[in-house]
Amino acid sequence: MGANLARNLARNGYTVALHNRTQAKTDDLLAKHGGDGNFVRTETLEEFVAALERPRRVLVMVKAGAPVDAVIEQLVPLLEEGDIIIDGGNSLYLDTIRREKELSAKGLHFVGVGVSGGEEGALNGPSIMPGGSKESYASLGPMLEKISAKYNGEPCCAWIETDGAGHFVKMVHNGIEYADMQVIGEAYELLRSGAGIEPAEQAEIFRQWNTGQLNSFLIEITAEVLAHTDAKTGKPFVDVVVDSAGQKGTGRWTVIAALELGSPVTGIAESVFARGLSSQRDQRAVAEQTLVAGTEDVDVPESFVDDVRQALYASKLVSYAQGLDMLNLAGKQYDWDLKLDRIASLWRAGCIIRAELLDDIMQAYAPGNEPENLLFAPAFAKAIGDAVPAWRRVVATAARLGIPTPVFSSSLAYYDGLRRDRLPAALTQGLRDLFGAHTYHRIDGEGTFHTLWGEDKSEIEAVDTH
């Protein structure tokens, strides 16, 4: 992605100085793509920094974690007040907050930039989510907006907020991406194992779905993958791929951050756990021979395909709702004024989760209309309400057939948890009060109470220890 971002900048008229720890990589890029624009070849960091105009804008594209700190340590002695270090990798937002604070004390700007779109997006126009100071964006913004993806002529790049906000938003984007891919996989498995529809036929179904409310990049490429035939065996491509999904960490970080914020991102969490389960191949092999399925024979009607479509759309809405709610909570926690309509606008092109429904999400969060939860916006409340009967049929059928649908199921449970008048949390709090004197509130008055369970079970007012 670093090489392609450099090429993108050069194609857009910027002179780009290049430096890599391995000189051969720089020379290889110049040999293959030197015609993309004006590049300056440098062999040392000193030479690299000297080639940059003031304020210097240094884009770092290395693996998250210690490598970023190592590069910063090498750069700082060579830079001057007002220069900008830009981290375009998938760094943990907490690291970005720390780095911004440390470099600010030295008179330098540090900008954590979320970049989505993979290698192709980096070259042709990614979705860009910059954090950092407003002052740094005044210098960086025009450049980043120029190389970003465009949606109806509008750049998919805008200042997010201070310090780690850009990387936080990119992290949540990736969390939604995890859930999105998992529900697509669940839909595929339901159509295959439940309805007996083979991959090539499913490719046509997904292509058709991509013309309606499910229109999105991930649905588009799902059709492409399902249509692909393995040249070596002649089998459907998906049948020769090991069913173990990898992960690089941003989905896991999203779940950890959500736990710390108290944000119920159940669909995203289940998608991360589903990847973990898929990787436990030894245990799965034993379970296949050991555990009883207890499944039922189910007469799957032709309407099941459309039921799956509706369940997929509803679950997809929940993943967006959970991600955006998490952003709301993070804004309060870190004092970020996160504009959800603006964030949705950045995801409309260039990024992996680009989808038609993002226009509707922008409208839902237009100033003055912001719902407390995406699902409460009138258009989405109706859309998901219309899908609920099909959603319930799909989840029930999956359970009877023994087909795991962790995100379909947990997303429906989240929906039901939101709308229910009473939850069993009342019993949970009663249990906590009995074994740990954690207190409780009453529905019929103000105050905090504790029952003397080990004595006469009378109730007393107490200090809140929730």
Short mmCIF file of N, CA and C in Angstrom, two decimals, residues 58-135:
data_model
loop_
_atom_site.label_atom_id
_atom_site.label_comp_id
_atom_site.label_asym_id
_atom_site.label_seq_id
_atom_site.Cartn_x
_atom_site.Cartn_y
_atom_site.Cartn_z
N VAL A 58 5.94 13.61 6.17
CA VAL A 58 6.58 12.29 6.06
C VAL A 58 5.50 11.23 6.28
N LEU A 59 5.20 10.48 5.23
CA LEU A 59 4.20 9.42 5.32
C LEU A 59 4.89 8.10 5.63
N VAL A 60 4.56 7.52 6.76
CA VAL A 60 5.17 6.27 7.22
C VAL A 60 4.18 5.13 6.96
N MET A 61 4.64 4.11 6.25
CA MET A 61 3.81 2.94 5.98
C MET A 61 4.60 1.69 6.39
N VAL A 62 4.51 1.35 7.67
CA VAL A 62 5.18 0.16 8.19
C VAL A 62 4.19 -0.60 9.07
N LYS A 63 4.58 -1.78 9.49
CA LYS A 63 3.72 -2.60 10.33
C LYS A 63 3.42 -1.90 11.65
N ALA A 64 2.17 -2.04 12.12
CA ALA A 64 1.76 -1.38 13.36
C ALA A 64 2.58 -1.88 14.55
N GLY A 65 2.67 -1.02 15.58
CA GLY A 65 3.36 -1.41 16.80
C GLY A 65 4.77 -0.85 16.87
N ALA A 66 5.70 -1.68 17.34
CA ALA A 66 7.08 -1.25 17.56
C ALA A 66 7.75 -0.69 16.31
N PRO A 67 7.49 -1.22 15.10
CA PRO A 67 8.14 -0.65 13.92
C PRO A 67 7.82 0.84 13.72
N VAL A 68 6.59 1.25 14.04
CA VAL A 68 6.22 2.67 13.90
C VAL A 68 7.05 3.50 14.87
N ASP A 69 7.14 3.04 16.12
CA ASP A 69 7.94 3.77 17.11
C ASP A 69 9.41 3.85 16.70
N ALA A 70 9.91 2.78 16.09
CA ALA A 70 11.31 2.76 15.66
C ALA A 70 11.57 3.80 14.57
N VAL A 71 10.66 3.91 13.62
CA VAL A 71 10.81 4.90 12.55
C VAL A 71 10.71 6.31 13.11
N ILE A 72 9.76 6.53 14.02
CA ILE A 72 9.62 7.85 14.64
C ILE A 72 10.91 8.24 15.36
N GLU A 73 11.47 7.31 16.08
CA GLU A 73 12.71 7.57 16.83
C GLU A 73 13.84 7.99 15.90
N GLN A 74 13.89 7.40 14.72
CA GLN A 74 14.93 7.76 13.75
C GLN A 74 14.65 9.11 13.09
N LEU A 75 13.38 9.43 12.91
CA LEU A 75 13.02 10.65 12.20
C LEU A 75 13.14 11.91 13.05
N VAL A 76 12.72 11.83 14.31
CA VAL A 76 12.60 13.02 15.14
C VAL A 76 13.84 13.90 15.17
N PRO A 77 15.05 13.34 15.32
CA PRO A 77 16.24 14.22 15.36
C PRO A 77 16.50 14.97 14.06
N LEU A 78 15.89 14.53 12.97
CA LEU A 78 16.13 15.12 11.67
C LEU A 78 15.09 16.17 11.29
N LEU A 79 14.00 16.24 12.06
CA LEU A 79 12.90 17.13 11.72
C LEU A 79 12.96 18.43 12.50
N GLU A 80 12.16 19.41 12.06
CA GLU A 80 12.12 20.71 12.70
C GLU A 80 10.69 21.03 13.11
N GLU A 81 10.55 22.03 13.97
CA GLU A 81 9.23 22.41 14.49
C GLU A 81 8.25 22.66 13.35
N GLY A 82 7.06 22.09 13.51
CA GLY A 82 6.02 22.25 12.50
C GLY A 82 5.96 21.15 11.47
N ASP A 83 7.00 20.29 11.41
CA ASP A 83 6.98 19.17 10.48
C ASP A 83 5.93 18.14 10.91
N ILE A 84 5.52 17.31 9.95
CA ILE A 84 4.40 16.38 10.18
C ILE A 84 4.82 14.95 9.87
N ILE A 85 4.59 14.07 10.83
CA ILE A 85 4.75 12.63 10.60
C ILE A 85 3.35 12.04 10.47
N ILE A 86 3.14 11.30 9.39
CA ILE A 86 1.82 10.72 9.10
C ILE A 86 1.93 9.21 9.16
N ASP A 87 1.15 8.58 10.02
CA ASP A 87 1.12 7.12 10.10
C ASP A 87 -0.10 6.63 9.34
N GLY A 88 0.15 6.05 8.16
CA GLY A 88 -0.95 5.59 7.32
C GLY A 88 -1.27 4.11 7.49
N GLY A 89 -0.65 3.46 8.48
CA GLY A 89 -0.93 2.05 8.71
C GLY A 89 -2.10 1.85 9.66
N ASN A 90 -2.39 0.59 9.95
CA ASN A 90 -3.49 0.25 10.86
C ASN A 90 -3.00 0.21 12.30
N SER A 91 -2.58 1.36 12.82
CA SER A 91 -2.08 1.42 14.19
C SER A 91 -3.24 1.45 15.19
N LEU A 92 -2.98 0.92 16.37
CA LEU A 92 -3.95 0.99 17.45
C LEU A 92 -4.12 2.44 17.86
N TYR A 93 -5.35 2.90 17.99
CA TYR A 93 -5.62 4.31 18.26
C TYR A 93 -4.99 4.79 19.56
N LEU A 94 -4.86 3.91 20.55
CA LEU A 94 -4.23 4.29 21.82
C LEU A 94 -2.76 4.64 21.60
N ASP A 95 -2.09 3.91 20.71
CA ASP A 95 -0.71 4.23 20.37
C ASP A 95 -0.64 5.58 19.67
N THR A 96 -1.62 5.85 18.82
CA THR A 96 -1.66 7.13 18.10
C THR A 96 -1.85 8.29 19.07
N ILE A 97 -2.74 8.12 20.06
CA ILE A 97 -2.94 9.16 21.07
C ILE A 97 -1.63 9.43 21.80
N ARG A 98 -0.93 8.36 22.17
CA ARG A 98 0.35 8.51 22.88
C ARG A 98 1.38 9.22 22.01
N ARG A 99 1.51 8.78 20.77
CA ARG A 99 2.52 9.35 19.89
C ARG A 99 2.24 10.82 19.59
N GLU A 100 0.97 11.16 19.40
CA GLU A 100 0.62 12.55 19.12
C GLU A 100 0.99 13.44 20.30
N LYS A 101 0.73 12.96 21.50
CA LYS A 101 1.06 13.74 22.71
C LYS A 101 2.58 13.93 22.83
N GLU A 102 3.33 12.85 22.61
CA GLU A 102 4.79 12.91 22.74
C GLU A 102 5.41 13.84 21.70
N LEU A 103 4.96 13.75 20.46
CA LEU A 103 5.55 14.57 19.40
C LEU A 103 5.08 16.01 19.47
N SER A 104 3.87 16.24 19.95
CA SER A 104 3.39 17.60 20.13
C SER A 104 4.28 18.36 21.11
N ALA A 105 4.74 17.66 22.15
CA ALA A 105 5.63 18.28 23.13
C ALA A 105 6.96 18.68 22.51
N LYS A 106 7.30 18.09 21.37
CA LYS A 106 8.56 18.41 20.68
C LYS A 106 8.35 19.38 19.53
N GLY A 107 7.14 19.89 19.42
CA GLY A 107 6.86 20.86 18.36
C GLY A 107 6.55 20.23 17.02
N LEU A 108 6.32 18.92 17.00
CA LEU A 108 6.02 18.20 15.76
C LEU A 108 4.56 17.77 15.74
N HIS A 109 4.03 17.63 14.55
CA HIS A 109 2.67 17.11 14.39
C HIS A 109 2.74 15.61 14.11
N PHE A 110 1.83 14.87 14.72
CA PHE A 110 1.71 13.45 14.40
C PHE A 110 0.26 13.20 14.00
N VAL A 111 0.08 12.62 12.85
CA VAL A 111 -1.26 12.41 12.30
C VAL A 111 -1.48 10.93 12.02
N GLY A 112 -2.43 10.35 12.74
CA GLY A 112 -2.84 8.98 12.46
C GLY A 112 -3.92 8.99 11.39
N VAL A 113 -3.65 8.34 10.27
CA VAL A 113 -4.57 8.37 9.13
C VAL A 113 -5.07 6.96 8.83
N GLY A 114 -6.37 6.78 8.92
CA GLY A 114 -6.97 5.51 8.49
C GLY A 114 -7.09 5.51 6.98
N VAL A 115 -6.60 4.46 6.35
CA VAL A 115 -6.66 4.33 4.89
C VAL A 115 -7.31 3.00 4.56
N SER A 116 -8.41 3.04 3.82
CA SER A 116 -9.11 1.80 3.45
C SER A 116 -9.26 1.69 1.94
N GLY A 117 -9.11 0.48 1.47
CA GLY A 117 -9.27 0.22 0.04
C GLY A 117 -8.28 -0.79 -0.50
N GLY A 118 -7.37 -1.24 0.40
CA GLY A 118 -6.38 -2.21 -0.04
C GLY A 118 -5.39 -1.60 -1.02
N GLU A 119 -4.62 -2.44 -1.66
CA GLU A 119 -3.59 -1.96 -2.58
C GLU A 119 -4.19 -1.24 -3.78
N GLU A 120 -5.31 -1.75 -4.29
CA GLU A 120 -5.95 -1.12 -5.45
C GLU A 120 -6.48 0.27 -5.07
N GLY A 121 -7.11 0.36 -3.89
CA GLY A 121 -7.62 1.65 -3.44
C GLY A 121 -6.50 2.65 -3.22
N ALA A 122 -5.39 2.18 -2.65
CA ALA A 122 -4.26 3.07 -2.40
C ALA A 122 -3.77 3.70 -3.70
N LEU A 123 -3.83 2.94 -4.77
CA LEU A 123 -3.35 3.44 -6.06
C LEU A 123 -4.37 4.32 -6.76
N ASN A 124 -5.62 3.91 -6.73
CA ASN A 124 -6.65 4.59 -7.54
C ASN A 124 -7.55 5.53 -6.76
N GLY A 125 -7.42 5.54 -5.43
CA GLY A 125 -8.24 6.43 -4.62
C GLY A 125 -8.86 5.70 -3.45
N PRO A 126 -8.28 5.80 -2.25
CA PRO A 126 -8.84 5.13 -1.07
C PRO A 126 -9.78 6.05 -0.31
N SER A 127 -10.47 5.47 0.65
CA SER A 127 -11.18 6.26 1.67
C SER A 127 -10.15 6.62 2.73
N ILE A 128 -10.09 7.90 3.10
CA ILE A 128 -9.04 8.37 4.00
C ILE A 128 -9.66 9.05 5.22
N MET A 129 -9.21 8.63 6.41
CA MET A 129 -9.78 9.10 7.68
C MET A 129 -8.68 9.68 8.55
N PRO A 130 -8.34 10.96 8.38
CA PRO A 130 -7.22 11.54 9.13
C PRO A 130 -7.63 12.08 10.50
N GLY A 131 -6.78 11.86 11.48
CA GLY A 131 -6.94 12.49 12.78
C GLY A 131 -5.93 13.62 12.90
N GLY A 132 -5.45 13.87 14.13
CA GLY A 132 -4.43 14.90 14.33
C GLY A 132 -5.02 16.28 14.54
N SER A 133 -4.16 17.28 14.55
CA SER A 133 -4.58 18.65 14.82
C SER A 133 -5.20 19.27 13.57
N LYS A 134 -6.06 20.28 13.79
CA LYS A 134 -6.63 21.01 12.65
C LYS A 134 -5.53 21.71 11.85
N GLU A 135 -4.50 22.17 12.56
CA GLU A 135 -3.39 22.84 11.90
C GLU A 135 -2.69 21.91 10.91
#
